[in-house]
């Protein structure tokens, strides 16, 4: 199935410093980015894959010189 991910970032920059906040997968969409056909006796869906990253957020600050 198709899916959409929303990533957000906002920040400020001064003469020597900067800061930003960010969110990846803002709506906490559950998705499988990679899947391969697999023996249905071992994987009931007939596929094996990995789950996508959950919502993550953070801050970034720095100084330039």
PDB file of C-alpha atoms in Angstrom, residues 19-47:
ATOM      1  CA  UNK A  19      18.923  26.526  16.490  1.00  0.00           C
ATOM      2  CA  UNK A  20      16.176  24.355  15.079  1.00  0.00           C
ATOM      3  CA  UNK A  21      13.559  21.827  16.108  1.00  0.00           C
ATOM      4  CA  UNK A  22      12.534  18.922  13.880  1.00  0.00           C
ATOM      5  CA  UNK A  23      10.055  16.054  13.647  1.00  0.00           C
ATOM      6  CA  UNK A  24      10.299  13.036  11.338  1.00  0.00           C
ATOM      7  CA  UNK A  25       7.158  11.009  10.556  1.00  0.00           C
ATOM      8  CA  UNK A  26       5.069  13.693  12.301  1.00  0.00           C
ATOM      9  CA  UNK A  27       1.808  11.706  12.168  1.00  0.00           C
ATOM     10  CA  UNK A  28       3.468   8.455  13.360  1.00  0.00           C
ATOM     11  CA  UNK A  29       2.494   6.588  10.165  1.00  0.00           C
ATOM     12  CA  UNK A  30       3.013   2.831  10.393  1.00  0.00           C
ATOM     13  CA  UNK A  31       4.636   1.558   7.209  1.00  0.00           C
ATOM     14  CA  UNK A  32       6.915  -1.130   5.798  1.00  0.00           C
ATOM     15  CA  UNK A  33       9.508   0.426   3.463  1.00  0.00           C
ATOM     16  CA  UNK A  34      11.107  -2.874   2.403  1.00  0.00           C
ATOM     17  CA  UNK A  35       9.362  -6.246   1.957  1.00  0.00           C
ATOM     18  CA  UNK A  36      10.254  -9.435   0.090  1.00  0.00           C
ATOM     19  CA  UNK A  37       8.198 -12.505  -0.837  1.00  0.00           C
ATOM     20  CA  UNK A  38       8.833 -15.268   1.690  1.00  0.00           C
ATOM     21  CA  UNK A  39       7.701 -18.826   2.354  1.00  0.00           C
ATOM     22  CA  UNK A  40       4.096 -18.575   3.694  1.00  0.00           C
ATOM     23  CA  UNK A  41       4.794 -21.469   6.071  1.00  0.00           C
ATOM     24  CA  UNK A  42       7.314 -19.240   7.867  1.00  0.00           C
ATOM     25  CA  UNK A  43       5.668 -15.828   7.335  1.00  0.00           C
ATOM     26  CA  UNK A  44       1.839 -15.982   7.373  1.00  0.00           C
ATOM     27  CA  UNK A  45       1.489 -12.919   5.118  1.00  0.00           C
ATOM     28  CA  UNK A  46       3.830 -14.426   2.518  1.00  0.00           C
ATOM     29  CA  UNK A  47       6.221 -11.494   2.958  1.00  0.00           C
TER      30      UNK A  47
END
